[in-house]
Amino acid sequence: MGNIRKDGRDIVDKKIVKAVNKESFIFLGIILLFFGFLAKTMGLANMFSTMMKTAHDLLLNTVFFIMAIAVLAGAFGALLTEFGVVALINKILSPLMKPLYDMPGAASIGVITTYLSDNPAIITLAKDKGFRRYFKKYQVPALTNLGTAFGMGLIVTTFMIAQAPEGQSFVLAAIVGNIGAIIGSIVSVRIMMHFTKKKYGKEEMALDGDAEFDITKFREIRNGSTFQRALEAILDGGKSGVDMGLSIIPGVIVICTLVMMLINGPKNEVYTGAAYEGVPVLTWIGEKLSFILKPLLGFKSPESIAFPITALGAVGAAIGLVPKLLQQGLIGAREIAVFTAMGMCWSGYLSTHVAMMDALEARDLTNKAILSHTIGGLVAGIAANLIMSACLLTF
């Protein structure tokens, strides 16, 4: 029900509050405390100088690199879809969905779609009657957890591989990270279904009736010759990569700037206003939690905690932290594996879960979905660490 105006009419999809209320003063207080703390430690001029220089460097050297990868990945993904490779992979994966996820084979299409794009792509599928009719009612809300666990998977994986220093390879680490994400996704979906079964039961179907065509047996293609279809797929896929690259700019610049200023201290213990200086609060927290982070996630430096914290809200911003951490020698192949697993599995779920659950008309289960996915992401990181440890011992 919408909010009621004085004239008695509803205000649809809007929440009206007093122009100035309690949260105005609380938020102002938090802002003053946060920036006051930074300014007192760094100096006001140095704080603003560092903030602007860090944001500028992130834009030029991180955002555009991520965008370039997103364009290539988008074009490649569109080609795979256009010429049936995605359909072929779906055929291979479908038999695994029931034993692993308690999902119909059609759910594998959602896995592939989100891996090639982003979390909300599975919602588009879930709204399609041809897709939804394969699911029971209790399985539909869990699509949020399933899709999120693979969101931006191709971009995260290729970005991590591309970060390998000269003479090294992060291919194995990225593969291990993908395996960890799969394990985390299974845990997340299974926990979520524990709650959905209680609400919906196990038998009721999500949808009855016929669809335009069976999406597990047929696919829609573009008009024109093979060359025309390939060219259009590349251009359309590349354009989606540009859109994705543009959409991550605010997250990378704003979140990464603040996170980097909470990781690194000054060089030579003197603040100069240079990029990437700051007050190492997150490093201090990481040091206090190292007794947990080291055995579970294998982090060799406390600064590594910044990645999973950032990935909670935006994986695009989280991967923006990786080049600097590598440059400073704070992370290696093990961390890349764990980052890939947690980055894929979480992929900014705190910023998408609410909207996705609302789109699936299961808003009341949002807290359960977030709880399930929090556990799934932690399991993904732990699994990647254990698998990578075994690989390093073997090779």
mmCIF file of C-alpha atoms in Angstrom, residues 61-202:
data_model
loop_
_atom_site.group_PDB
_atom_site.id
_atom_site.type_symbol
_atom_site.label_atom_id
_atom_site.label_comp_id
_atom_site.label_asym_id
_atom_site.label_seq_id
_atom_site.Cartn_x
_atom_site.Cartn_y
_atom_site.Cartn_z
ATOM 1 C CA ASN A 61 44.410 2.910 -14.813
ATOM 2 C CA THR A 62 41.689 0.674 -13.400
ATOM 3 C CA VAL A 63 38.229 1.633 -14.665
ATOM 4 C CA PHE A 64 39.173 1.801 -18.336
ATOM 5 C CA PHE A 65 41.066 -1.487 -18.045
ATOM 6 C CA ILE A 66 38.000 -3.163 -16.544
ATOM 7 C CA MET A 67 35.830 -1.608 -19.256
ATOM 8 C CA ALA A 68 38.118 -2.964 -21.994
ATOM 9 C CA ILE A 69 37.832 -6.453 -20.505
ATOM 10 C CA ALA A 70 34.047 -6.061 -20.184
ATOM 11 C CA VAL A 71 33.762 -5.113 -23.883
ATOM 12 C CA LEU A 72 35.802 -8.127 -25.000
ATOM 13 C CA ALA A 73 33.971 -10.464 -22.623
ATOM 14 C CA GLY A 74 30.592 -9.083 -23.725
ATOM 15 C CA ALA A 75 31.413 -9.560 -27.415
ATOM 16 C CA PHE A 76 32.703 -13.079 -26.792
ATOM 17 C CA GLY A 77 29.662 -14.006 -24.709
ATOM 18 C CA ALA A 78 27.272 -12.704 -27.379
ATOM 19 C CA LEU A 79 29.019 -14.818 -30.031
ATOM 20 C CA LEU A 80 28.748 -17.918 -27.839
ATOM 21 C CA THR A 81 25.035 -17.260 -27.408
ATOM 22 C CA GLU A 82 24.325 -16.464 -31.062
ATOM 23 C CA PHE A 83 25.918 -19.624 -32.449
ATOM 24 C CA GLY A 84 24.607 -22.090 -29.914
ATOM 25 C CA VAL A 85 27.696 -22.699 -27.785
ATOM 26 C CA VAL A 86 25.802 -21.533 -24.704
ATOM 27 C CA ALA A 87 22.991 -23.948 -25.605
ATOM 28 C CA LEU A 88 25.565 -26.741 -25.925
ATOM 29 C CA ILE A 89 27.049 -25.924 -22.520
ATOM 30 C CA ASN A 90 23.522 -25.874 -21.138
ATOM 31 C CA LYS A 91 22.952 -29.420 -22.422
ATOM 32 C CA ILE A 92 26.109 -30.532 -20.631
ATOM 33 C CA LEU A 93 25.301 -28.767 -17.362
ATOM 34 C CA SER A 94 21.588 -29.566 -17.153
ATOM 35 C CA PRO A 95 21.978 -33.093 -15.709
ATOM 36 C CA LEU A 96 24.075 -31.648 -12.854
ATOM 37 C CA MET A 97 21.532 -29.083 -11.681
ATOM 38 C CA LYS A 98 19.152 -31.472 -9.891
ATOM 39 C CA PRO A 99 21.711 -33.362 -7.770
ATOM 40 C CA LEU A 100 23.807 -30.263 -6.983
ATOM 41 C CA TYR A 101 21.200 -27.524 -6.569
ATOM 42 C CA ASP A 102 17.820 -29.296 -6.488
ATOM 43 C CA MET A 103 16.968 -27.193 -9.557
ATOM 44 C CA PRO A 104 15.609 -28.185 -12.977
ATOM 45 C CA GLY A 105 18.023 -28.331 -15.888
ATOM 46 C CA ALA A 106 16.718 -25.001 -17.190
ATOM 47 C CA ALA A 107 18.442 -23.291 -14.239
ATOM 48 C CA SER A 108 21.787 -23.877 -15.964
ATOM 49 C CA ILE A 109 20.750 -21.239 -18.517
ATOM 50 C CA GLY A 110 20.574 -18.759 -15.641
ATOM 51 C CA VAL A 111 24.044 -19.777 -14.479
ATOM 52 C CA ILE A 112 25.553 -19.216 -17.916
ATOM 53 C CA THR A 113 23.654 -15.973 -18.514
ATOM 54 C CA THR A 114 24.779 -14.360 -15.258
ATOM 55 C CA TYR A 115 28.347 -15.635 -15.698
ATOM 56 C CA LEU A 116 28.484 -13.830 -19.030
ATOM 57 C CA SER A 117 26.747 -10.687 -17.728
ATOM 58 C CA ASP A 118 25.620 -9.731 -14.196
ATOM 59 C CA ASN A 119 23.352 -10.790 -11.335
ATOM 60 C CA PRO A 120 20.024 -9.270 -12.476
ATOM 61 C CA ALA A 121 20.163 -11.150 -15.803
ATOM 62 C CA ILE A 122 18.584 -14.169 -14.123
ATOM 63 C CA ILE A 123 15.558 -12.063 -13.142
ATOM 64 C CA THR A 124 14.839 -11.425 -16.818
ATOM 65 C CA LEU A 125 14.813 -15.179 -17.349
ATOM 66 C CA ALA A 126 12.699 -15.815 -14.268
ATOM 67 C CA LYS A 127 10.042 -13.450 -15.605
ATOM 68 C CA ASP A 128 9.861 -15.465 -18.836
ATOM 69 C CA LYS A 129 6.979 -17.948 -18.761
ATOM 70 C CA GLY A 130 8.897 -20.411 -20.915
ATOM 71 C CA PHE A 131 11.663 -20.499 -18.318
ATOM 72 C CA ARG A 132 9.562 -20.272 -15.151
ATOM 73 C CA ARG A 133 7.286 -23.196 -15.995
ATOM 74 C CA TYR A 134 10.120 -25.672 -15.338
ATOM 75 C CA PHE A 135 10.341 -24.620 -11.675
ATOM 76 C CA LYS A 136 8.435 -25.420 -8.554
ATOM 77 C CA LYS A 137 7.366 -22.459 -6.466
ATOM 78 C CA TYR A 138 9.977 -23.006 -3.746
ATOM 79 C CA GLN A 139 12.802 -22.977 -6.310
ATOM 80 C CA VAL A 140 12.068 -19.548 -7.808
ATOM 81 C CA PRO A 141 13.278 -17.297 -4.926
ATOM 82 C CA ALA A 142 16.522 -19.303 -4.779
ATOM 83 C CA LEU A 143 17.270 -18.150 -8.347
ATOM 84 C CA THR A 144 18.453 -14.898 -6.747
ATOM 85 C CA ASN A 145 21.190 -16.772 -4.884
ATOM 86 C CA LEU A 146 22.037 -18.949 -7.864
ATOM 87 C CA GLY A 147 22.376 -16.062 -10.307
ATOM 88 C CA THR A 148 24.273 -13.823 -7.902
ATOM 89 C CA ALA A 149 26.863 -16.538 -7.247
ATOM 90 C CA PHE A 150 27.941 -16.360 -10.896
ATOM 91 C CA GLY A 151 27.383 -12.647 -11.636
ATOM 92 C CA MET A 152 30.185 -11.006 -13.650
ATOM 93 C CA GLY A 153 32.032 -14.338 -13.494
ATOM 94 C CA LEU A 154 33.686 -14.030 -16.901
ATOM 95 C CA ILE A 155 34.843 -10.456 -16.239
ATOM 96 C CA VAL A 156 36.191 -11.260 -12.762
ATOM 97 C CA THR A 157 38.002 -14.364 -14.057
ATOM 98 C CA THR A 158 39.605 -12.704 -17.071
ATOM 99 C CA PHE A 159 40.558 -9.642 -15.017
ATOM 100 C CA MET A 160 42.328 -11.789 -12.422
ATOM 101 C CA ILE A 161 44.220 -13.730 -15.091
ATOM 102 C CA ALA A 162 45.300 -10.483 -16.736
ATOM 103 C CA GLN A 163 46.841 -9.201 -13.478
ATOM 104 C CA ALA A 164 49.595 -11.831 -13.385
ATOM 105 C CA PRO A 165 53.072 -10.224 -13.170
ATOM 106 C CA GLU A 166 55.571 -11.025 -15.906
ATOM 107 C CA GLY A 167 56.789 -14.601 -15.587
ATOM 108 C CA GLN A 168 53.789 -15.722 -13.521
ATOM 109 C CA SER A 169 50.387 -17.168 -14.360
ATOM 110 C CA PHE A 170 47.128 -16.799 -12.463
ATOM 111 C CA VAL A 171 45.197 -19.211 -14.691
ATOM 112 C CA LEU A 172 45.215 -21.988 -12.097
ATOM 113 C CA ALA A 173 44.255 -19.550 -9.339
ATOM 114 C CA ALA A 174 41.326 -18.251 -11.413
ATOM 115 C CA ILE A 175 40.137 -21.798 -12.153
ATOM 116 C CA VAL A 176 40.352 -22.697 -8.465
ATOM 117 C CA GLY A 177 38.417 -19.521 -7.687
ATOM 118 C CA ASN A 178 35.647 -20.583 -10.064
ATOM 119 C CA ILE A 179 35.477 -23.979 -8.374
ATOM 120 C CA GLY A 180 35.259 -22.274 -4.996
ATOM 121 C CA ALA A 181 32.418 -20.079 -6.275
ATOM 122 C CA ILE A 182 30.525 -23.159 -7.475
ATOM 123 C CA ILE A 183 30.870 -24.760 -4.036
ATOM 124 C CA GLY A 184 29.722 -21.540 -2.383
ATOM 125 C CA SER A 185 26.748 -21.287 -4.737
ATOM 126 C CA ILE A 186 25.597 -24.799 -3.844
ATOM 127 C CA VAL A 187 25.748 -23.964 -0.134
ATOM 128 C CA SER A 188 23.902 -20.663 -0.652
ATOM 129 C CA VAL A 189 21.105 -22.167 -2.763
ATOM 130 C CA ARG A 190 20.632 -25.185 -0.518
ATOM 131 C CA ILE A 191 20.365 -23.033 2.626
ATOM 132 C CA MET A 192 17.924 -20.697 0.871
ATOM 133 C CA MET A 193 15.749 -23.619 -0.180
ATOM 134 C CA HIS A 194 15.516 -24.733 3.435
ATOM 135 C CA PHE A 195 13.536 -21.521 4.039
ATOM 136 C CA THR A 196 11.547 -21.516 0.784
ATOM 137 C CA LYS A 197 10.341 -25.094 1.276
ATOM 138 C CA LYS A 198 8.915 -24.102 4.646
ATOM 139 C CA LYS A 199 6.937 -21.293 3.030
ATOM 140 C CA TYR A 200 5.811 -22.822 -0.279
ATOM 141 C CA GLY A 201 5.993 -26.567 0.254
ATOM 142 C CA LYS A 202 7.669 -28.953 -2.186
#
